[in-house]
PDB file of C-alpha atoms and ligand atoms in Angstrom:
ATOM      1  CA  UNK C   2     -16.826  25.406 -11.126  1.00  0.00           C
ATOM      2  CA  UNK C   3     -18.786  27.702 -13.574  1.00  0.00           C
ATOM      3  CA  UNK C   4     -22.918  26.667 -13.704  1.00  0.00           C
ATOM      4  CA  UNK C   5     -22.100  25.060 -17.096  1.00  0.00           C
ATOM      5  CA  UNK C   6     -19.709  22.734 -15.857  1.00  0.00           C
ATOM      6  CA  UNK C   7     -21.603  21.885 -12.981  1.00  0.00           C
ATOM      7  CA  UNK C   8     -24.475  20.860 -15.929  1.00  0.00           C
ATOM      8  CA  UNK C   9     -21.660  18.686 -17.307  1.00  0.00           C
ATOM      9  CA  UNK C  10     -20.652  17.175 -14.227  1.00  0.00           C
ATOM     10  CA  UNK C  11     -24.350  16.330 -13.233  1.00  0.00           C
ATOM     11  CA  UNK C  12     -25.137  14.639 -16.385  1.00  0.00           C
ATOM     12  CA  UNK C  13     -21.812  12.840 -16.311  1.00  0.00           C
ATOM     13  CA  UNK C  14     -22.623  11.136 -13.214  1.00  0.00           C
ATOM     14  CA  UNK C  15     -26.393  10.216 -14.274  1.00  0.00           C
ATOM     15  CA  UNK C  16     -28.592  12.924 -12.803  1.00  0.00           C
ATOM     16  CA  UNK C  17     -31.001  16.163 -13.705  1.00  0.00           C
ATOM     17  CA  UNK C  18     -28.443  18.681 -14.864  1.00  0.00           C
ATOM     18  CA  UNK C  19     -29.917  21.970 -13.576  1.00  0.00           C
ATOM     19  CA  UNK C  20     -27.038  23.387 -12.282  1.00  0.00           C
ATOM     20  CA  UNK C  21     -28.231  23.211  -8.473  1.00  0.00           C
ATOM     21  CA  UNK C  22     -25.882  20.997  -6.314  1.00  0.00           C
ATOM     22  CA  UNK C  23     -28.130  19.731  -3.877  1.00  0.00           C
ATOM     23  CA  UNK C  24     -28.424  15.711  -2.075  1.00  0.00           C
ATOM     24  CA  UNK C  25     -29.854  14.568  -5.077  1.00  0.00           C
ATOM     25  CA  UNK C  26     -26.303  15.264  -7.362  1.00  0.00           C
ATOM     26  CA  UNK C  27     -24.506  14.519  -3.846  1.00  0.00           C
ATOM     27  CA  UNK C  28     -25.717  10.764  -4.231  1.00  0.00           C
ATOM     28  CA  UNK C  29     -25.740  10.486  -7.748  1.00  0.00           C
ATOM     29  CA  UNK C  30     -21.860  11.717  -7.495  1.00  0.00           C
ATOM     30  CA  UNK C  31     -20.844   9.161  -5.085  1.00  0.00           C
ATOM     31  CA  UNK C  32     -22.954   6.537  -6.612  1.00  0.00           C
ATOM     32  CA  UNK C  33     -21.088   7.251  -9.820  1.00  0.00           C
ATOM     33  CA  UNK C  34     -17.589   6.779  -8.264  1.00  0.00           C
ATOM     34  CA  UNK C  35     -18.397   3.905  -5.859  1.00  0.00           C
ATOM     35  CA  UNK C  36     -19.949   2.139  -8.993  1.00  0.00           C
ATOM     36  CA  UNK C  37     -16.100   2.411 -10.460  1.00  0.00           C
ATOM     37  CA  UNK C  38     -14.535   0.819  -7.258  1.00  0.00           C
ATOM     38  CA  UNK C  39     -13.168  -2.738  -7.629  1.00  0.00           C
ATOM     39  CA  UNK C  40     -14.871  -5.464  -5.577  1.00  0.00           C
ATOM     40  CA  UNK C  41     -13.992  -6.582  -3.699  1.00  0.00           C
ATOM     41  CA  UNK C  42     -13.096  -3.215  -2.201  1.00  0.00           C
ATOM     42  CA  UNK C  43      -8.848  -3.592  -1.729  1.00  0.00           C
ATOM     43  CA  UNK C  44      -9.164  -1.106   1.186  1.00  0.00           C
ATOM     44  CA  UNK C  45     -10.595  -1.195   4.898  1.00  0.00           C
ATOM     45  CA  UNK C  46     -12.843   1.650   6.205  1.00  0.00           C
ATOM     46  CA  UNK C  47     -10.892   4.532   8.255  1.00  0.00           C
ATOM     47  CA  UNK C  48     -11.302   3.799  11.915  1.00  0.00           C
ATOM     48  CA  UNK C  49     -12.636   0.317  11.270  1.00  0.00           C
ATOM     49  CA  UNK C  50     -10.581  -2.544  13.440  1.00  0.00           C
ATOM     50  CA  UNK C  51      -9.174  -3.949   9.880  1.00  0.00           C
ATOM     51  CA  UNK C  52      -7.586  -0.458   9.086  1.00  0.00           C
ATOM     52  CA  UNK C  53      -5.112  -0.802  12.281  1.00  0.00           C
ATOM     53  CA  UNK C  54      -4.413  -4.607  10.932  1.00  0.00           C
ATOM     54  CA  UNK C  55      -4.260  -3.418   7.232  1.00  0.00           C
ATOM     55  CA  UNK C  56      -2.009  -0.272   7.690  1.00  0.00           C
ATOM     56  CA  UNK C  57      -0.316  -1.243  10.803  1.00  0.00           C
ATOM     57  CA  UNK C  58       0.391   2.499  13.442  1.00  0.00           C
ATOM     58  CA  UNK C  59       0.315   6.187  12.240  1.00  0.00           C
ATOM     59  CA  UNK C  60       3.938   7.728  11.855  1.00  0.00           C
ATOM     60  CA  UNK C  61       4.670  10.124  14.428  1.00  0.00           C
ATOM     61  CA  UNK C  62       8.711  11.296  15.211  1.00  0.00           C
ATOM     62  CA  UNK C  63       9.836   7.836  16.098  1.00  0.00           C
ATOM     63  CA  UNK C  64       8.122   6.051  13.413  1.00  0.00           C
ATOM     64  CA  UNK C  65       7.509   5.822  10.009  1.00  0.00           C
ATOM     65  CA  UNK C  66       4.814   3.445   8.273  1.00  0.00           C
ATOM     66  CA  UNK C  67       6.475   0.642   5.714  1.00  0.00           C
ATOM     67  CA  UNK C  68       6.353   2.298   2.561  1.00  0.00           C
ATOM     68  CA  UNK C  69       7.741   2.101  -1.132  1.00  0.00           C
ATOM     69  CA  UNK C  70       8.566   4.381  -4.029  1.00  0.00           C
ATOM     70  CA  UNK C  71       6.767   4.478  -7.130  1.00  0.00           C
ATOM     71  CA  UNK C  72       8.233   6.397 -10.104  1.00  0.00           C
ATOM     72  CA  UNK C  73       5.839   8.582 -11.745  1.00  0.00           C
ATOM     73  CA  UNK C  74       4.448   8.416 -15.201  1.00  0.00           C
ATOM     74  CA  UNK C  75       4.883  12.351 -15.269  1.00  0.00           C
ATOM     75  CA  UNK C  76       6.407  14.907 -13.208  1.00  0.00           C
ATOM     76  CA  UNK C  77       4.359  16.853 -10.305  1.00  0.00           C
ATOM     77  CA  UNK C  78       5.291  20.247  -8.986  1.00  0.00           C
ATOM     78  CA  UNK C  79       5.585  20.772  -5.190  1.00  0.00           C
ATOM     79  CA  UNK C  80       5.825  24.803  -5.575  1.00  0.00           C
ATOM     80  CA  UNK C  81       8.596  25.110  -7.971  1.00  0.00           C
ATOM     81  CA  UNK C  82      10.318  22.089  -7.017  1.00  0.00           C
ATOM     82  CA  UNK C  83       9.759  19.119  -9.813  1.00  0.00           C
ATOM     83  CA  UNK C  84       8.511  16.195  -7.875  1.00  0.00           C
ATOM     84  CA  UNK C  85       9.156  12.852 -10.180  1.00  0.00           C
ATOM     85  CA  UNK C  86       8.764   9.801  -7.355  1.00  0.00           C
ATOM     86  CA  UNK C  87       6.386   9.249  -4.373  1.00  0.00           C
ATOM     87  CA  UNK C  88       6.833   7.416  -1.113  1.00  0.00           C
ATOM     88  CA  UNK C  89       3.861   5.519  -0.300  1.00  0.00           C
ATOM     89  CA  UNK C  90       2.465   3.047   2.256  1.00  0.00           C
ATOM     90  CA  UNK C  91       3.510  -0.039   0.806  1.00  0.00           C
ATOM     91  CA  UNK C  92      -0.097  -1.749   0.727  1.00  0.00           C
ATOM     92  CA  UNK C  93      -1.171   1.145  -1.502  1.00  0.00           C
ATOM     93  CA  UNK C  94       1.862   2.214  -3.227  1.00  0.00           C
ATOM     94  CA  UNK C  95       0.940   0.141  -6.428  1.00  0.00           C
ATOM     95  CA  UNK C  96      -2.228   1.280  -6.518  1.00  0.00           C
ATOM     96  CA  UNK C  97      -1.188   4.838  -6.298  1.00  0.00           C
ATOM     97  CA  UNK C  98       1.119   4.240  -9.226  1.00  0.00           C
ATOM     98  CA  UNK C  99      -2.168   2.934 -11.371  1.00  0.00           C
ATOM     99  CA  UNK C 100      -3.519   6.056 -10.124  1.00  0.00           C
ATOM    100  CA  UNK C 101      -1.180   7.857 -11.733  1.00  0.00           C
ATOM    101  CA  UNK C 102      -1.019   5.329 -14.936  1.00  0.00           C
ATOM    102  CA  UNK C 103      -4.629   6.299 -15.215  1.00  0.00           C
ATOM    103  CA  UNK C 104      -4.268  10.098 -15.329  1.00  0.00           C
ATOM    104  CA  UNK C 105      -1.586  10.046 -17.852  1.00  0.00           C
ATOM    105  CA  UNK C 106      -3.896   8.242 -20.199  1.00  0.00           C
ATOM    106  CA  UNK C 107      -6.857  10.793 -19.466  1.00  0.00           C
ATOM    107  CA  UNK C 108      -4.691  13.677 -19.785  1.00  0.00           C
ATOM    108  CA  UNK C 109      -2.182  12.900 -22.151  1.00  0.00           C
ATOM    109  CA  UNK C 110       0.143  15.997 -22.382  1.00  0.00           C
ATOM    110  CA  UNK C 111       1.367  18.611 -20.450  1.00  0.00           C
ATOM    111  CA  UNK C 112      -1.246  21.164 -21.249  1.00  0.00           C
ATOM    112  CA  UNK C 113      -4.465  19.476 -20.222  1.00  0.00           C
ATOM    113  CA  UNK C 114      -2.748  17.907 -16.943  1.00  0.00           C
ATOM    114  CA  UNK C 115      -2.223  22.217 -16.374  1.00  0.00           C
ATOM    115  CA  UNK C 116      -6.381  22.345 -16.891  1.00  0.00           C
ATOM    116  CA  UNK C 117      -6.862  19.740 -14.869  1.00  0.00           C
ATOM    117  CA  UNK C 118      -5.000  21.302 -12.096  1.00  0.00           C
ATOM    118  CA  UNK C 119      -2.907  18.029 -11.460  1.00  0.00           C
ATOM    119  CA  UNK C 120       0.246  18.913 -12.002  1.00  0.00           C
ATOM    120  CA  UNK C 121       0.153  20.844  -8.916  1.00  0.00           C
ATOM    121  CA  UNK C 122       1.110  18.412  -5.682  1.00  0.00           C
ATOM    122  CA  UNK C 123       0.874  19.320  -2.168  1.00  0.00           C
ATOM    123  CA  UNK C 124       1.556  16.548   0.127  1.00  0.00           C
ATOM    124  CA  UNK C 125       1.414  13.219   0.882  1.00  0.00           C
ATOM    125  CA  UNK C 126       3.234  11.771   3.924  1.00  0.00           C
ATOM    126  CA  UNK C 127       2.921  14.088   7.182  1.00  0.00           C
ATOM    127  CA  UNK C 128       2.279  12.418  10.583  1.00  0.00           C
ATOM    128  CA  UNK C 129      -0.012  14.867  12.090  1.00  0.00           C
ATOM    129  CA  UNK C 130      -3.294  15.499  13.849  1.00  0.00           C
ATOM    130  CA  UNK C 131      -6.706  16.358  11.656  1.00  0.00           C
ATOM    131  CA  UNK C 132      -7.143  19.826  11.282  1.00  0.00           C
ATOM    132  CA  UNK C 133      -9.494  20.938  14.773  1.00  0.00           C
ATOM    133  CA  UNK C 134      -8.741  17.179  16.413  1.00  0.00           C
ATOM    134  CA  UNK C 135      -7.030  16.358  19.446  1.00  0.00           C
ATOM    135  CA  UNK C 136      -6.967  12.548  18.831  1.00  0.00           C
ATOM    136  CA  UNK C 137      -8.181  12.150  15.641  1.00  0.00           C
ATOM    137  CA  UNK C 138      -4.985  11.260  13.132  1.00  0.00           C
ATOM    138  CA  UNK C 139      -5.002  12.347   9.543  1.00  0.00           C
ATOM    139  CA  UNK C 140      -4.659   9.762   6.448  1.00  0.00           C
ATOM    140  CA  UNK C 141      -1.536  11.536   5.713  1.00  0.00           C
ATOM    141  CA  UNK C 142       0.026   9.930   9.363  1.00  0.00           C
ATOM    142  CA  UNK C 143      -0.382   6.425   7.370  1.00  0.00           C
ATOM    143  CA  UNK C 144       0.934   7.602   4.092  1.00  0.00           C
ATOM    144  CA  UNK C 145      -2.314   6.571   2.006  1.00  0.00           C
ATOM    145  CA  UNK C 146      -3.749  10.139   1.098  1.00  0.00           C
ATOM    146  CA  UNK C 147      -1.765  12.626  -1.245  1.00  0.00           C
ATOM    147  CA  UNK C 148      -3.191  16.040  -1.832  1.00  0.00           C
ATOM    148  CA  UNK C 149      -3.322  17.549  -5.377  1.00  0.00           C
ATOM    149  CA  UNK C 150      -3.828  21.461  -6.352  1.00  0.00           C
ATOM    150  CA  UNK C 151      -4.962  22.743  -2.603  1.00  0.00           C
ATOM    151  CA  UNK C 152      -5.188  26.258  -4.035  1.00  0.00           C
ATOM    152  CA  UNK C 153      -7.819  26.137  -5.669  1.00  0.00           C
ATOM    153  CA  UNK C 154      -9.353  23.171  -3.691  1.00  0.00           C
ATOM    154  CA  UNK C 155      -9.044  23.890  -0.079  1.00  0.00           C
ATOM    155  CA  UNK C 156     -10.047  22.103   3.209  1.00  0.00           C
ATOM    156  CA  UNK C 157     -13.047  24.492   3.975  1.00  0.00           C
ATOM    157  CA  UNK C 158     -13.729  24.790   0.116  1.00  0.00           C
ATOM    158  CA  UNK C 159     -17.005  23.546  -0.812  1.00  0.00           C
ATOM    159  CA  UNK C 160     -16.897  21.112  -4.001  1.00  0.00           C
ATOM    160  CA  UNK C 161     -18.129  21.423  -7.181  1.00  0.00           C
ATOM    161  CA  UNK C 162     -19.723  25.175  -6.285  1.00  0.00           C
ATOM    162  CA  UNK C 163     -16.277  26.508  -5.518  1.00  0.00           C
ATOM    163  CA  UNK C 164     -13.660  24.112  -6.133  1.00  0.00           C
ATOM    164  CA  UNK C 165     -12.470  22.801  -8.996  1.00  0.00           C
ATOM    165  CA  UNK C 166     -11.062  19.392  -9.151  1.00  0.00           C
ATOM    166  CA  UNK C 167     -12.017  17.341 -12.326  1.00  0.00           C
ATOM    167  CA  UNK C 168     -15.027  14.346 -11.922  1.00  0.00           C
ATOM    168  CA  UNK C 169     -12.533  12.443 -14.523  1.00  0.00           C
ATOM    169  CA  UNK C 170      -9.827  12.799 -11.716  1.00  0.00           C
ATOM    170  CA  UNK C 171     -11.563  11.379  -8.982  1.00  0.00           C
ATOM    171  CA  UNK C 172     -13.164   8.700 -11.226  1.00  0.00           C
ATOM    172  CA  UNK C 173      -9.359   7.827 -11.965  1.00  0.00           C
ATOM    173  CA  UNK C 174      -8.872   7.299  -8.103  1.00  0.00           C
ATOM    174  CA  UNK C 175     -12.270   5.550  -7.854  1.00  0.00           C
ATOM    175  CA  UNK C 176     -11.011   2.819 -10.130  1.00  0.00           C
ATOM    176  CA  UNK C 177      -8.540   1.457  -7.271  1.00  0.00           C
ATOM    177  CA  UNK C 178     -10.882   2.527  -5.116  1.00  0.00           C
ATOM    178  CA  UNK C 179      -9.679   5.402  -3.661  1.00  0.00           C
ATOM    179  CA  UNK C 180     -12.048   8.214  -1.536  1.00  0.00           C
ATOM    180  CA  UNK C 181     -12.452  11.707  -3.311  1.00  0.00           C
ATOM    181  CA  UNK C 182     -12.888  13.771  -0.395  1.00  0.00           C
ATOM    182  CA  UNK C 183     -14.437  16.436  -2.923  1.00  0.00           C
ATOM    183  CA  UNK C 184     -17.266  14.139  -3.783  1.00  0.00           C
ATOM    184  CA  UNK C 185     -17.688  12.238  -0.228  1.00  0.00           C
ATOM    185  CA  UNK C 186     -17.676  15.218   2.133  1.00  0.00           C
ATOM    186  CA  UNK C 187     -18.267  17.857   0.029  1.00  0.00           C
ATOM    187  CA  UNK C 188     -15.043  20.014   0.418  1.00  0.00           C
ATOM    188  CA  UNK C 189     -11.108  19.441   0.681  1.00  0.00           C
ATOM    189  CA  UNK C 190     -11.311  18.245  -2.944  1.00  0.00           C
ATOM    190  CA  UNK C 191      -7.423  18.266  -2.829  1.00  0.00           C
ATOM    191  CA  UNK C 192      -7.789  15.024  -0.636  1.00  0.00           C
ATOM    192  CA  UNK C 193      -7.971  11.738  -1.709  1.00  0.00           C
ATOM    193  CA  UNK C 194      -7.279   8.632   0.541  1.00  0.00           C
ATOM    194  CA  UNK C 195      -7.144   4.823  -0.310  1.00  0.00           C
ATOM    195  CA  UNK C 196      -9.952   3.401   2.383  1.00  0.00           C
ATOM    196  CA  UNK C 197     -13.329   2.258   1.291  1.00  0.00           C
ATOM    197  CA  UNK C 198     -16.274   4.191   1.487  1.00  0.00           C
ATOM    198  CA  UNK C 199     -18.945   3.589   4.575  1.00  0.00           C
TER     199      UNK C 199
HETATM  200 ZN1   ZN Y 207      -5.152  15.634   2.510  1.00  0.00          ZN
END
């Protein structure tokens, strides 16, 4: 993001905008999304002992987590391939779709969904290992994290400073209480997953 709309994004989430993204706009960020979560919180915490009762095993080639289709309210692009339904994890498909519901409303036509970078899809189910991990399995094993405009938002990408997904995207996610990895670990801000925060 440019200075300026780091000002914008500081103010936006209730602290000094000076265009220096330091702990202080770290906090105030999460704050401001956490604040926007329901309550209770409809997800358990990665790793936590309700996670494995809430979303059941990872896939992996012999198995694939329960999972549903929701239709979207507009259609994604996966390269040049038009992308107009999702299969998701089944206790988070709904919520995905409200995602979605959300974003349509905030960006209302084709153009500023383009700005916003969210047309462009990259990903949702893929039963793997985290990047650098021998044990350690990704969200995208359980079919609860979908990742959205990775070129310009990548895994080693620091957010706001060099990526650029929208604060009015992840507050969209927020709202069913979904994790922004952008604003919680400060990079992969194509990655959002629906477990609670810590
Ligand atoms: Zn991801």
């Amino acid at each position: 993001m440019r200075r300026s709309e780091i000002v914008r994004l500081q103010e936006r989430v209730g602290t000094l905008g000076d265009g220096f993204w330091g702990p202080m706009s770290i906090a105030a960020c999460q704050q401001h999304l956490k604040s926007m979560m329901p309550s209770p919180h409809p997800f358990p915490v990665e790793g936590s002992p309700e996670f494995t009762e809430f979303y059941g095993p990872h896939g992996d080639k012999d198995y694939s987590p329960p999972s549903e289709k929701i239709r979207l309210p507009f259609t994604l692009y996966y390269g040049d391939k038009p992308v107009k339904s999702l299969w998701v994890h089944a206790r988070c498909a709904a919520s995905l779709l409200r995602v979605f519901e959300r974003l349509a409303e905030v960006y209302p036509d084709k153009a500023s969904r383009e700005r916003a970078g969210i047309l462009i899809y990259n990903g949702l189910y893929n039963p793997r290992l985290k990047r650098n991990s021998l044990n350690s399995w990704s969200m995208h094993a359980w079919m609860n994290a979908i990742d959205i405009n990775a070129g310009k938002n990548g895994n080693k990408t620091s957010w706001p400073v060099n990526a650029s997904m929208p604060i009015e995207v992840m507050e969209c996610f927020a709202q069913e209480g979904w994790l922004s990895a952008g604003a919680f670990w400060g990079r992969d801000a194509m990655h959002f997953q629906a477990t609670a925060p810590l």
